[in-house]
Short mmCIF file of C-alpha atoms in Angstrom, two decimals:
data_model
loop_
_atom_site.label_atom_id
_atom_site.label_comp_id
_atom_site.label_asym_id
_atom_site.label_seq_id
_atom_site.Cartn_x
_atom_site.Cartn_y
_atom_site.Cartn_z
CA UNK A 1 116.12 -273.46 14.61
CA UNK A 2 116.67 -270.97 11.80
CA UNK A 3 120.28 -270.41 10.94
CA UNK A 4 121.67 -266.94 11.55
CA UNK A 5 121.76 -264.48 8.66
CA UNK A 6 125.16 -263.29 9.84
CA UNK A 7 127.58 -265.29 11.84
CA UNK A 8 130.89 -263.59 13.02
CA UNK A 9 133.43 -265.98 14.70
CA UNK A 10 136.42 -264.81 16.53
CA UNK A 11 137.07 -261.95 14.09
CA UNK A 12 140.52 -260.42 14.37
CA UNK A 13 141.94 -257.66 12.19
CA UNK A 14 145.53 -256.45 12.51
CA UNK A 15 147.10 -253.47 10.85
CA UNK A 16 150.74 -253.88 11.82
CA UNK A 17 150.91 -253.60 15.64
CA UNK A 18 147.30 -252.20 15.80
CA UNK A 19 144.39 -254.51 16.33
CA UNK A 20 141.19 -252.60 15.62
CA UNK A 21 139.15 -255.75 15.93
CA UNK A 22 140.17 -258.34 18.46
CA UNK A 23 138.22 -261.53 18.71
CA UNK A 24 134.69 -260.42 17.94
CA UNK A 25 131.95 -262.96 17.70
CA UNK A 26 128.30 -262.36 17.26
CA UNK A 27 125.34 -263.64 15.21
CA UNK A 28 122.25 -262.07 13.81
CA UNK A 29 118.74 -263.45 13.38
CA UNK A 30 116.58 -263.01 10.34
CA UNK A 31 114.54 -259.79 10.64
CA UNK A 32 116.67 -258.46 13.48
CA UNK A 33 117.90 -254.94 13.76
CA UNK A 34 121.21 -255.14 15.59
CA UNK A 35 122.88 -252.04 16.80
CA UNK A 36 126.76 -251.86 16.84
CA UNK A 37 127.74 -249.21 19.29
CA UNK A 38 131.11 -247.85 20.44
CA UNK A 39 133.26 -244.75 20.49
CA UNK A 40 135.43 -243.79 17.68
CA UNK A 41 138.14 -246.31 17.12
CA UNK A 42 136.14 -249.09 18.88
CA UNK A 43 136.40 -251.17 15.71
CA UNK A 44 132.88 -250.86 14.32
CA UNK A 45 133.63 -249.54 10.86
CA UNK A 46 136.45 -252.10 10.49
CA UNK A 47 134.08 -254.85 11.46
CA UNK A 48 131.52 -253.60 8.93
CA UNK A 49 134.20 -253.31 6.28
CA UNK A 50 135.18 -257.00 6.85
CA UNK A 51 131.47 -257.95 6.58
CA UNK A 52 131.34 -256.18 3.20
CA UNK A 53 134.52 -257.80 1.99
CA UNK A 54 136.34 -254.54 1.67
CA UNK A 55 138.80 -255.50 4.29
CA UNK A 56 140.17 -259.13 4.76
CA UNK A 57 140.20 -260.45 8.31
CA UNK A 58 143.53 -261.39 9.74
CA UNK A 59 141.79 -264.42 11.37
CA UNK A 60 138.32 -265.66 12.18
CA UNK A 61 135.36 -266.21 9.97
CA UNK A 62 132.29 -264.46 8.56
CA UNK A 63 129.23 -266.54 7.27
CA UNK A 64 126.40 -264.74 5.64
CA UNK A 65 123.24 -266.53 4.73
CA UNK A 66 125.19 -269.71 5.90
CA UNK A 67 127.82 -269.21 3.27
CA UNK A 68 131.44 -268.43 3.73
CA UNK A 69 132.20 -264.78 2.78
CA UNK A 70 135.76 -265.44 1.98
CA UNK A 71 134.75 -268.01 -0.72
CA UNK A 72 131.45 -266.67 -1.99
CA UNK A 73 131.71 -262.91 -1.63
CA UNK A 74 130.08 -261.98 -4.91
CA UNK A 75 127.08 -264.26 -4.39
CA UNK A 76 126.67 -262.95 -0.85
CA UNK A 77 126.97 -259.30 -1.83
CA UNK A 78 124.09 -259.72 -4.30
CA UNK A 79 121.80 -260.24 -1.36
CA UNK A 80 123.26 -257.46 0.84
CA UNK A 81 123.58 -253.68 0.56
CA UNK A 82 125.22 -250.92 2.36
CA UNK A 83 124.81 -247.34 3.17
CA UNK A 84 127.30 -245.09 4.86
CA UNK A 85 127.40 -241.42 5.70
CA UNK A 86 130.92 -241.40 4.52
CA UNK A 87 130.15 -242.57 0.97
CA UNK A 88 128.24 -240.70 -1.67
CA UNK A 89 126.81 -241.44 -5.21
CA UNK A 90 128.60 -239.55 -7.98
CA UNK A 91 127.49 -236.05 -7.68
CA UNK A 92 127.59 -235.26 -11.33
CA UNK A 93 124.96 -237.85 -12.31
CA UNK A 94 121.20 -237.39 -11.87
CA UNK A 95 119.34 -239.20 -9.13
CA UNK A 96 117.73 -241.72 -11.57
CA UNK A 97 121.01 -242.31 -13.37
CA UNK A 98 122.74 -243.27 -10.07
CA UNK A 99 120.06 -245.65 -9.13
CA UNK A 100 119.83 -247.09 -12.57
CA UNK A 101 123.57 -247.89 -12.43
CA UNK A 102 123.49 -249.64 -9.12
CA UNK A 103 120.15 -251.24 -9.90
CA UNK A 104 121.90 -252.95 -12.95
CA UNK A 105 124.84 -253.89 -10.76
CA UNK A 106 122.58 -255.54 -8.24
CA UNK A 107 120.41 -257.00 -11.20
CA UNK A 108 117.21 -255.57 -9.81
CA UNK A 109 114.13 -256.73 -11.79
CA UNK A 110 111.65 -254.17 -13.14
CA UNK A 111 114.24 -251.55 -12.31
CA UNK A 112 112.40 -248.43 -13.34
CA UNK A 113 109.43 -249.40 -11.11
CA UNK A 114 111.75 -250.28 -8.20
CA UNK A 115 113.56 -246.92 -8.54
CA UNK A 116 110.18 -245.05 -8.24
CA UNK A 117 109.14 -247.29 -5.13
CA UNK A 118 112.34 -246.59 -3.21
CA UNK A 119 112.25 -242.80 -4.01
CA UNK A 120 108.60 -242.72 -2.85
CA UNK A 121 109.56 -244.59 0.24
CA UNK A 122 112.29 -242.05 1.12
CA UNK A 123 110.01 -239.21 0.06
CA UNK A 124 112.39 -237.87 -2.59
CA UNK A 125 110.40 -238.93 -5.73
CA UNK A 126 110.32 -235.26 -6.74
CA UNK A 127 114.12 -235.29 -6.95
CA UNK A 128 114.39 -237.98 -9.39
CA UNK A 129 115.67 -235.71 -12.31
CA UNK A 130 117.84 -233.55 -10.08
CA UNK A 131 121.64 -233.65 -10.17
CA UNK A 132 122.81 -235.67 -7.18
CA UNK A 133 125.57 -233.16 -6.25
CA UNK A 134 122.91 -230.54 -5.85
CA UNK A 135 121.02 -232.26 -3.13
CA UNK A 136 121.01 -231.23 0.45
CA UNK A 137 122.78 -233.42 3.12
CA UNK A 138 119.48 -234.89 4.08
CA UNK A 139 118.41 -235.56 0.54
CA UNK A 140 121.77 -237.08 -0.26
CA UNK A 141 121.60 -239.46 2.74
CA UNK A 142 118.20 -240.55 1.57
CA UNK A 143 119.38 -241.09 -1.93
CA UNK A 144 122.21 -243.23 -0.48
CA UNK A 145 119.53 -245.18 1.31
CA UNK A 146 117.50 -245.64 -1.89
CA UNK A 147 120.54 -247.14 -3.43
CA UNK A 148 120.91 -249.44 -0.45
CA UNK A 149 117.30 -250.60 -0.70
CA UNK A 150 117.15 -251.08 -4.42
CA UNK A 151 117.81 -254.92 -4.22
CA UNK A 152 115.53 -255.45 -1.20
CA UNK A 153 118.48 -256.68 0.69
CA UNK A 154 118.27 -259.57 3.08
CA UNK A 155 121.05 -258.04 5.05
CA UNK A 156 121.44 -254.28 5.22
CA UNK A 157 124.47 -252.50 6.76
CA UNK A 158 123.80 -248.94 7.77
CA UNK A 159 126.84 -247.02 8.91
CA UNK A 160 125.71 -243.96 10.80
CA UNK A 161 122.74 -243.33 8.47
CA UNK A 162 121.41 -240.34 10.52
CA UNK A 163 124.80 -238.53 11.05
CA UNK A 164 124.41 -234.86 10.00
CA UNK A 165 120.69 -235.08 9.57
CA UNK A 166 118.23 -232.81 11.19
CA UNK A 167 115.80 -234.27 13.68
CA UNK A 168 112.95 -234.41 11.18
CA UNK A 169 114.92 -236.26 8.46
CA UNK A 170 116.52 -238.58 11.11
CA UNK A 171 113.21 -239.48 12.39
CA UNK A 172 112.10 -240.41 8.85
CA UNK A 173 115.12 -242.53 8.36
CA UNK A 174 114.39 -244.37 11.54
CA UNK A 175 110.83 -244.99 10.59
CA UNK A 176 112.03 -246.29 7.10
CA UNK A 177 114.50 -248.64 8.75
CA UNK A 178 111.84 -250.15 10.88
CA UNK A 179 109.34 -250.26 8.02
CA UNK A 180 111.80 -252.25 5.56
CA UNK A 181 112.42 -254.77 8.33
CA UNK A 182 108.69 -255.23 8.65
CA UNK A 183 107.82 -255.25 4.95
CA UNK A 184 110.86 -256.96 3.42
CA UNK A 185 112.15 -259.00 6.53
CA UNK A 186 115.54 -257.45 6.17
CA UNK A 187 118.07 -257.96 8.81
CA UNK A 188 119.86 -254.65 9.58
CA UNK A 189 123.18 -254.06 11.20
CA UNK A 190 123.15 -250.55 12.40
CA UNK A 191 125.86 -248.36 13.62
CA UNK A 192 125.30 -244.93 15.12
CA UNK A 193 126.74 -242.44 17.61
CA UNK A 194 123.07 -241.26 18.20
CA UNK A 195 121.80 -243.15 21.26
CA UNK A 196 118.25 -242.16 20.45
CA UNK A 197 118.48 -243.87 17.08
CA UNK A 198 119.82 -246.97 18.78
CA UNK A 199 117.15 -247.23 21.46
CA UNK A 200 114.35 -246.61 19.11
CA UNK A 201 115.44 -248.73 16.19
CA UNK A 202 117.59 -251.63 17.34
CA UNK A 203 116.25 -254.88 18.84
CA UNK A 204 119.62 -255.74 20.37
CA UNK A 205 122.87 -253.81 20.97
CA UNK A 206 126.48 -254.95 20.76
CA UNK A 207 128.75 -252.41 22.59
CA UNK A 208 132.35 -252.39 21.24
CA UNK A 209 135.26 -251.02 22.98
CA UNK A 210 138.92 -251.10 21.89
CA UNK A 211 138.18 -253.87 19.34
CA UNK A 212 136.28 -256.18 21.60
CA UNK A 213 132.65 -256.70 22.52
CA UNK A 214 132.03 -255.47 25.95
CA UNK A 215 128.38 -256.51 26.24
CA UNK A 216 125.31 -257.48 24.27
CA UNK A 217 121.68 -257.22 25.13
CA UNK A 218 118.51 -255.10 24.54
CA UNK A 219 118.65 -251.48 25.58
CA UNK A 220 116.52 -252.16 28.63
CA UNK A 221 118.65 -255.21 29.81
CA UNK A 222 121.92 -253.27 29.41
CA UNK A 223 120.70 -250.18 31.31
CA UNK A 224 119.24 -252.33 33.94
CA UNK A 225 122.43 -254.31 34.40
CA UNK A 226 124.75 -251.31 34.46
CA UNK A 227 122.34 -249.21 36.52
CA UNK A 228 122.36 -246.28 34.08
CA UNK A 229 119.48 -243.99 32.90
CA UNK A 230 120.39 -243.80 29.38
CA UNK A 231 122.68 -245.47 26.75
CA UNK A 232 124.27 -241.97 26.29
CA UNK A 233 125.49 -241.95 29.95
CA UNK A 234 126.69 -245.52 29.59
CA UNK A 235 128.36 -244.67 26.39
CA UNK A 236 130.27 -241.76 28.06
CA UNK A 237 131.04 -243.95 31.05
CA UNK A 238 132.71 -246.51 28.83
CA UNK A 239 134.51 -244.01 26.70
CA UNK A 240 136.01 -242.16 29.56
CA UNK A 241 136.76 -244.61 32.04
CA UNK A 242 136.80 -248.33 31.03
CA UNK A 243 135.69 -249.43 34.50
CA UNK A 244 132.77 -251.09 32.79
CA UNK A 245 135.08 -253.76 31.55
CA UNK A 246 135.26 -255.13 35.13
CA UNK A 247 131.55 -254.74 35.62
CA UNK A 248 130.51 -257.61 33.43
CA UNK A 249 131.43 -259.08 30.20
CA UNK A 250 127.91 -259.73 28.90
CA UNK A 251 124.37 -259.02 29.91
CA UNK A 252 123.08 -261.82 27.80
CA UNK A 253 124.70 -264.27 25.50
CA UNK A 254 126.67 -262.83 22.66
CA UNK A 255 124.51 -264.65 20.16
CA UNK B 1 132.34 -261.91 -15.46
CA UNK B 2 128.71 -260.61 -15.55
CA UNK B 3 127.54 -258.58 -18.71
CA UNK B 4 124.85 -256.52 -16.81
CA UNK B 5 127.48 -255.44 -14.24
CA UNK B 6 129.98 -254.45 -16.97
CA UNK B 7 127.16 -252.59 -18.79
CA UNK B 8 126.20 -250.75 -15.57
CA UNK B 9 129.74 -249.68 -14.97
CA UNK B 10 130.19 -248.46 -18.55
CA UNK B 11 126.82 -246.76 -18.24
CA UNK B 12 127.99 -244.82 -15.23
CA UNK B 13 130.90 -243.40 -17.29
CA UNK B 14 128.68 -242.73 -20.27
CA UNK B 15 126.19 -240.73 -18.02
CA UNK B 16 129.26 -238.92 -16.65
CA UNK B 17 130.41 -237.70 -20.13
CA UNK B 18 126.91 -236.77 -21.27
CA UNK B 19 126.10 -235.05 -18.00
CA UNK B 20 129.45 -233.14 -17.93
CA UNK B 21 130.22 -232.06 -21.44
CA UNK B 22 133.20 -230.14 -20.28
CA UNK B 23 134.89 -233.58 -19.89
CA UNK B 24 134.85 -233.97 -23.66
CA UNK B 25 137.20 -231.04 -23.73
CA UNK B 26 139.87 -233.30 -22.14
CA UNK B 27 139.17 -235.92 -24.90
CA UNK B 28 139.35 -233.42 -27.74
CA UNK B 29 141.33 -230.31 -26.62
CA UNK B 30 144.78 -231.67 -25.72
CA UNK B 31 144.90 -234.13 -28.62
CA UNK B 32 143.92 -231.23 -30.96
CA UNK B 33 146.69 -229.09 -29.54
CA UNK B 34 149.15 -231.85 -30.17
CA UNK B 35 147.93 -232.44 -33.71
CA UNK B 36 148.10 -228.67 -34.57
CA UNK B 37 151.64 -228.20 -33.07
CA UNK B 38 153.13 -231.31 -34.74
CA UNK B 39 151.11 -230.81 -37.88
CA UNK B 40 152.25 -227.23 -38.56
CA UNK B 41 155.69 -228.02 -37.57
CA UNK B 42 155.67 -230.69 -40.26
CA UNK B 43 154.29 -228.18 -42.83
CA UNK B 44 156.95 -225.64 -41.86
CA UNK B 45 159.72 -228.20 -42.33
CA UNK B 46 158.25 -229.23 -45.55
CA UNK B 47 158.28 -225.77 -46.89
CA UNK B 48 161.73 -225.12 -45.91
CA UNK B 49 163.51 -228.33 -47.11
CA UNK B 50 161.86 -228.61 -50.45
CA UNK B 51 162.62 -231.83 -52.24
CA UNK B 52 165.06 -232.89 -49.53
CA UNK B 53 162.20 -233.28 -46.99
CA UNK B 54 162.67 -236.44 -45.18
CA UNK B 55 159.60 -238.71 -45.46
CA UNK B 56 159.90 -239.65 -41.75
CA UNK B 57 158.82 -236.23 -40.78
CA UNK B 58 155.40 -236.65 -42.37
CA UNK B 59 154.80 -239.59 -39.95
CA UNK B 60 154.95 -237.24 -36.92
CA UNK B 61 151.32 -236.65 -37.62
CA UNK B 62 150.56 -240.33 -37.55
CA UNK B 63 152.59 -240.64 -34.41
CA UNK B 64 150.55 -238.07 -32.68
CA UNK B 65 147.25 -239.94 -33.51
CA UNK B 66 148.49 -243.22 -32.68
CA UNK B 67 150.19 -242.18 -29.33
CA UNK B 68 146.82 -240.66 -28.38
CA UNK B 69 145.05 -243.92 -28.90
CA UNK B 70 147.38 -245.53 -26.37
CA UNK B 71 147.13 -242.62 -23.97
CA UNK B 72 143.31 -242.50 -24.10
CA UNK B 73 143.13 -246.19 -23.56
CA UNK B 74 145.41 -245.95 -20.51
CA UNK B 75 143.50 -242.97 -19.16
CA UNK B 76 140.18 -244.88 -19.58
CA UNK B 77 141.39 -247.44 -17.07
CA UNK B 78 143.26 -245.26 -14.67
CA UNK B 79 140.79 -242.37 -14.54
CA UNK B 80 137.94 -244.68 -13.99
CA UNK B 81 139.22 -245.67 -10.57
CA UNK B 82 139.98 -242.04 -9.79
CA UNK B 83 136.46 -240.90 -10.73
CA UNK B 84 135.13 -243.22 -7.96
CA UNK B 85 137.62 -241.87 -5.47
CA UNK B 86 136.84 -238.21 -6.39
CA UNK B 87 133.04 -238.71 -6.07
CA UNK B 88 133.51 -240.77 -2.84
CA UNK B 89 131.79 -243.62 -4.53
CA UNK B 90 134.60 -246.14 -4.13
CA UNK B 91 133.17 -248.10 -1.33
CA UNK B 92 129.79 -248.39 -2.92
CA UNK B 93 131.42 -250.00 -5.99
CA UNK B 94 133.73 -252.33 -4.12
CA UNK B 95 130.97 -253.37 -1.60
CA UNK B 96 128.74 -254.24 -4.48
CA UNK B 97 128.83 -257.54 -6.53
CA UNK B 98 131.48 -256.47 -8.83
CA UNK B 99 134.35 -258.87 -9.66
CA UNK B 100 137.85 -257.71 -10.62
CA UNK B 101 137.10 -259.06 -14.12
CA UNK B 102 133.84 -256.98 -14.34
CA UNK B 103 135.66 -253.93 -13.14
CA UNK B 104 138.60 -254.34 -15.59
CA UNK B 105 136.33 -255.25 -18.54
CA UNK B 106 134.37 -251.94 -18.04
CA UNK B 107 137.49 -249.90 -17.80
CA UNK B 108 138.73 -251.46 -21.06
CA UNK B 109 135.50 -250.64 -22.73
CA UNK B 110 135.68 -247.08 -21.63
CA UNK B 111 139.34 -246.95 -22.68
CA UNK B 112 138.23 -248.19 -26.22
CA UNK B 113 135.45 -245.72 -26.56
CA UNK B 114 137.72 -242.74 -25.48
CA UNK B 115 140.44 -243.87 -27.88
CA UNK B 116 137.80 -244.17 -30.70
CA UNK B 117 136.38 -240.78 -30.24
CA UNK B 118 139.88 -239.03 -30.09
CA UNK B 119 141.44 -241.00 -32.80
CA UNK B 120 138.54 -240.65 -35.34
CA UNK B 121 138.45 -236.88 -34.76
CA UNK B 122 142.30 -236.51 -35.26
CA UNK B 123 142.47 -238.68 -38.18
CA UNK B 124 139.82 -236.80 -39.95
CA UNK B 125 141.38 -233.45 -39.03
CA UNK B 126 144.74 -234.67 -40.20
CA UNK B 127 143.22 -235.42 -43.65
CA UNK B 128 141.57 -231.98 -43.88
CA UNK B 129 144.44 -229.92 -42.45
CA UNK B 130 147.48 -231.76 -43.66
CA UNK B 131 146.42 -234.22 -46.26
CA UNK B 132 147.77 -236.84 -44.23
CA UNK B 133 145.82 -240.03 -44.42
CA UNK B 134 146.43 -242.60 -41.75
CA UNK B 135 143.76 -244.84 -43.42
CA UNK B 136 146.14 -245.50 -46.16
CA UNK B 137 147.29 -248.32 -43.93
CA UNK B 138 143.71 -249.77 -44.76
CA UNK B 139 143.05 -252.89 -42.85
CA UNK B 140 146.60 -253.21 -41.54
CA UNK B 141 145.66 -250.18 -39.34
CA UNK B 142 143.46 -252.50 -37.24
CA UNK B 143 146.11 -254.72 -35.63
CA UNK B 144 148.28 -251.68 -34.97
CA UNK B 145 145.52 -249.83 -33.29
CA UNK B 146 144.45 -253.05 -31.38
CA UNK B 147 147.94 -253.41 -30.15
CA UNK B 148 148.12 -249.89 -28.91
CA UNK B 149 144.78 -250.40 -27.04
CA UNK B 150 146.26 -253.59 -25.42
CA UNK B 151 149.25 -251.76 -24.33
CA UNK B 152 147.17 -248.83 -23.16
CA UNK B 153 144.94 -251.18 -20.94
CA UNK B 154 148.24 -252.71 -19.42
CA UNK B 155 149.61 -249.34 -18.59
CA UNK B 156 146.12 -248.31 -17.14
CA UNK B 157 146.04 -251.35 -14.83
CA UNK B 158 149.60 -250.71 -13.74
CA UNK B 159 148.78 -247.01 -13.01
CA UNK B 160 145.68 -247.97 -11.03
CA UNK B 161 147.59 -250.74 -9.20
CA UNK B 162 150.25 -248.17 -8.04
CA UNK B 163 147.58 -245.61 -7.06
CA UNK B 164 145.79 -248.20 -5.11
CA UNK B 165 149.04 -249.35 -3.32
CA UNK B 166 150.42 -245.83 -2.67
CA UNK B 167 147.26 -244.12 -1.93
CA UNK B 168 145.70 -240.81 -3.14
CA UNK B 169 149.04 -239.01 -3.17
CA UNK B 170 150.01 -241.10 -6.13
CA UNK B 171 147.04 -239.86 -8.29
CA UNK B 172 149.40 -238.01 -10.70
CA UNK B 173 150.67 -241.43 -11.96
CA UNK B 174 147.34 -241.75 -13.85
CA UNK B 175 148.82 -239.18 -16.28
CA UNK B 176 152.55 -239.79 -15.77
CA UNK B 177 152.98 -243.51 -16.43
CA UNK B 178 152.70 -243.40 -20.26
CA UNK B 179 155.25 -240.63 -20.34
CA UNK B 180 157.74 -242.69 -18.38
CA UNK B 181 158.02 -244.93 -21.40
CA UNK B 182 157.55 -242.54 -24.20
CA UNK B 183 161.27 -241.63 -24.68
CA UNK B 184 161.86 -245.37 -25.41
CA UNK B 185 158.58 -246.01 -27.26
CA UNK B 186 159.89 -244.74 -30.66
CA UNK B 187 156.90 -242.61 -31.07
CA UNK B 188 158.47 -239.79 -33.02
CA UNK B 189 161.81 -241.33 -34.09
CA UNK B 190 162.87 -244.82 -34.91
CA UNK B 191 164.57 -247.14 -32.33
CA UNK B 192 167.86 -246.73 -34.19
CA UNK B 193 167.73 -242.92 -33.09
CA UNK B 194 168.29 -244.04 -29.56
CA UNK B 195 171.84 -244.61 -28.15
CA UNK B 196 172.96 -248.18 -28.57
CA UNK B 197 173.12 -248.86 -24.80
CA UNK B 198 169.38 -248.23 -24.32
CA UNK B 199 167.76 -249.73 -27.38
CA UNK B 200 167.13 -252.92 -25.62
CA UNK B 201 164.64 -250.98 -23.49
CA UNK B 202 162.72 -249.92 -26.71
CA UNK B 203 162.78 -253.55 -27.94
CA UNK B 204 160.83 -254.54 -24.80
CA UNK B 205 158.11 -251.99 -25.21
CA UNK B 206 155.38 -253.18 -27.53
CA UNK B 207 154.38 -249.66 -28.82
CA UNK B 208 157.82 -249.09 -30.09
CA UNK B 209 157.32 -251.96 -32.64
CA UNK B 210 153.90 -250.51 -33.52
CA UNK B 211 155.47 -247.15 -34.24
CA UNK B 212 158.14 -248.79 -36.27
CA UNK B 213 155.58 -250.82 -38.21
CA UNK B 214 153.45 -247.81 -38.79
CA UNK B 215 156.37 -245.88 -40.38
CA UNK B 216 157.35 -248.80 -42.55
CA UNK B 217 153.72 -249.36 -43.59
CA UNK B 218 153.21 -245.74 -44.58
CA UNK B 219 156.49 -245.70 -46.35
CA UNK B 220 156.15 -248.62 -48.67
CA UNK B 221 152.61 -249.84 -47.96
CA UNK B 222 153.87 -253.17 -46.74
CA UNK B 223 152.88 -254.67 -43.47
CA UNK B 224 155.82 -255.23 -41.09
CA UNK B 225 154.67 -258.66 -39.78
CA UNK B 226 157.75 -258.99 -37.76
CA UNK B 227 157.01 -255.77 -35.90
CA UNK B 228 153.36 -256.76 -35.48
CA UNK B 229 154.31 -260.26 -34.16
CA UNK B 230 156.79 -258.77 -31.64
CA UNK B 231 154.17 -256.15 -30.42
CA UNK B 232 151.43 -258.72 -30.08
CA UNK B 233 153.61 -261.12 -28.25
CA UNK B 234 154.92 -258.52 -25.72
CA UNK B 235 151.32 -257.08 -25.36
CA UNK B 236 150.00 -260.45 -24.30
CA UNK B 237 152.76 -260.93 -21.80
CA UNK B 238 152.27 -257.37 -20.36
CA UNK B 239 148.42 -257.72 -20.22
CA UNK B 240 148.92 -260.95 -18.24
CA UNK B 241 151.50 -259.47 -15.89
CA UNK B 242 149.54 -256.19 -15.37
CA UNK B 243 146.38 -258.20 -14.64
CA UNK B 244 148.26 -260.30 -12.08
CA UNK B 245 149.59 -257.02 -10.52
CA UNK B 246 146.21 -255.55 -10.36
CA UNK B 247 144.70 -258.58 -8.70
CA UNK B 248 147.56 -258.94 -6.30
CA UNK B 249 147.41 -255.23 -5.44
CA UNK B 250 143.62 -255.34 -4.87
CA UNK B 251 144.16 -258.40 -2.51
CA UNK B 252 146.83 -256.38 -0.68
CA UNK B 253 144.47 -253.36 -0.48
CA UNK B 254 141.80 -255.65 1.18
CA UNK B 255 144.46 -257.01 3.67
CA UNK B 256 145.71 -253.56 4.48
CA UNK B 257 142.51 -251.60 4.32
CA UNK B 258 143.85 -249.47 1.63
CA UNK B 259 140.57 -248.81 -0.16
CA UNK B 260 139.04 -247.32 3.00
CA UNK B 261 141.94 -244.88 3.20
CA UNK B 262 140.59 -243.24 -0.04
CA UNK B 263 137.30 -242.62 1.65
CA UNK B 264 139.02 -241.04 4.65
CA UNK B 265 140.83 -238.42 2.57
#
């Protein structure tokens, strides 16, 4: 059996008395799009920051491509990439300049050609010479995605990639997400508050609440188990009540 | 340490300066103001003291140029980090395969380039405006300048470490840290001018020995090996300690999630 691309084992993060991530374990298969869902403060971003090596876990382990992140962070990060709605590329550089800088950091071969490819893929090739700070929110998000795709990452972390996008651009981003999985075989960890995104894009969902995994499964499995019509209504039920915690720990195995 | 990574990080800053020429003003404007003020003060004093003009006053111009080398080198390191904070690019950089050594090496390079631009400009202007030739020090200028760069890099690492540790509210330290030590650094006056009780502080500051050496060199053309030796020794020590502090603070930042707080601002 193929080893998981990402293996998170009993992950805990404490900031003083606060425990935003509290014993999280899951694994991701190669080529899988895994949704990480949860209300604000559920621990998603802290978990992603730990997987990126920006935050050190208090305890637990993270293995990426079968290697220990704590020991081989740089070698692992070369094969990963990341895009978040909360980060931007320097606004005073031109689009091609920003992509050149990150392409060199990730040691992308045939960089000029690759830059053209990702700009074409995200349909912003015409913006190549534009100053990044003058782009619209949608164009800026797509530029961030271009940066995240430059090195054809085997593991891609997308943190709310469609936040603040209009439905048309959000649809394009979802389609690109699925396309890169199909073409490059990338595994994608995807967080979003947009339930439509998650239902459309993700093969499997991890639902986090107060630092713990409440349940995992496909959207259908989860809706069927909790007898809800939509992930959105389930999301609201979890966020407002917490009664779901007694309804069942897991629809399917966490891995 | 990876050359392509360092090259990329340096390139990002070079793009920044060529894309935003107004930033060159910061590299040129303030140093030029300093040179004009201290230069014309020197000219004024020279005119009014006649033959009794103390030779040390001429060195004020050299001090301005050499202090700026240190300051620009420090700024190169400290502002590099802040540029990423201001542009919300910090997590992109720190989630990329960039080691602490890559990061520091690129900031040193930027500090070196900034210092080179400013000091060359000021040196040429000092010759044209005041007939003050810092290059009279010939090759001995090189170890002096190199020592100032080393100390600037150390101060830059300390500034960045403090900003990372204390958060965005501590941004002002990027400009303030060199001035904390300036009164003891013997920039414009010799160590002997300080009260006896605090001279020991100056003795511990590498650039104090550089400025002392520069004054001796310009006075009698001889290299003060003792000053150079003290400065180099202290610099190596501080560079090591500042590097340790930087690495330690970056580890603390990862433990406490401090880098993500810059994004949340």
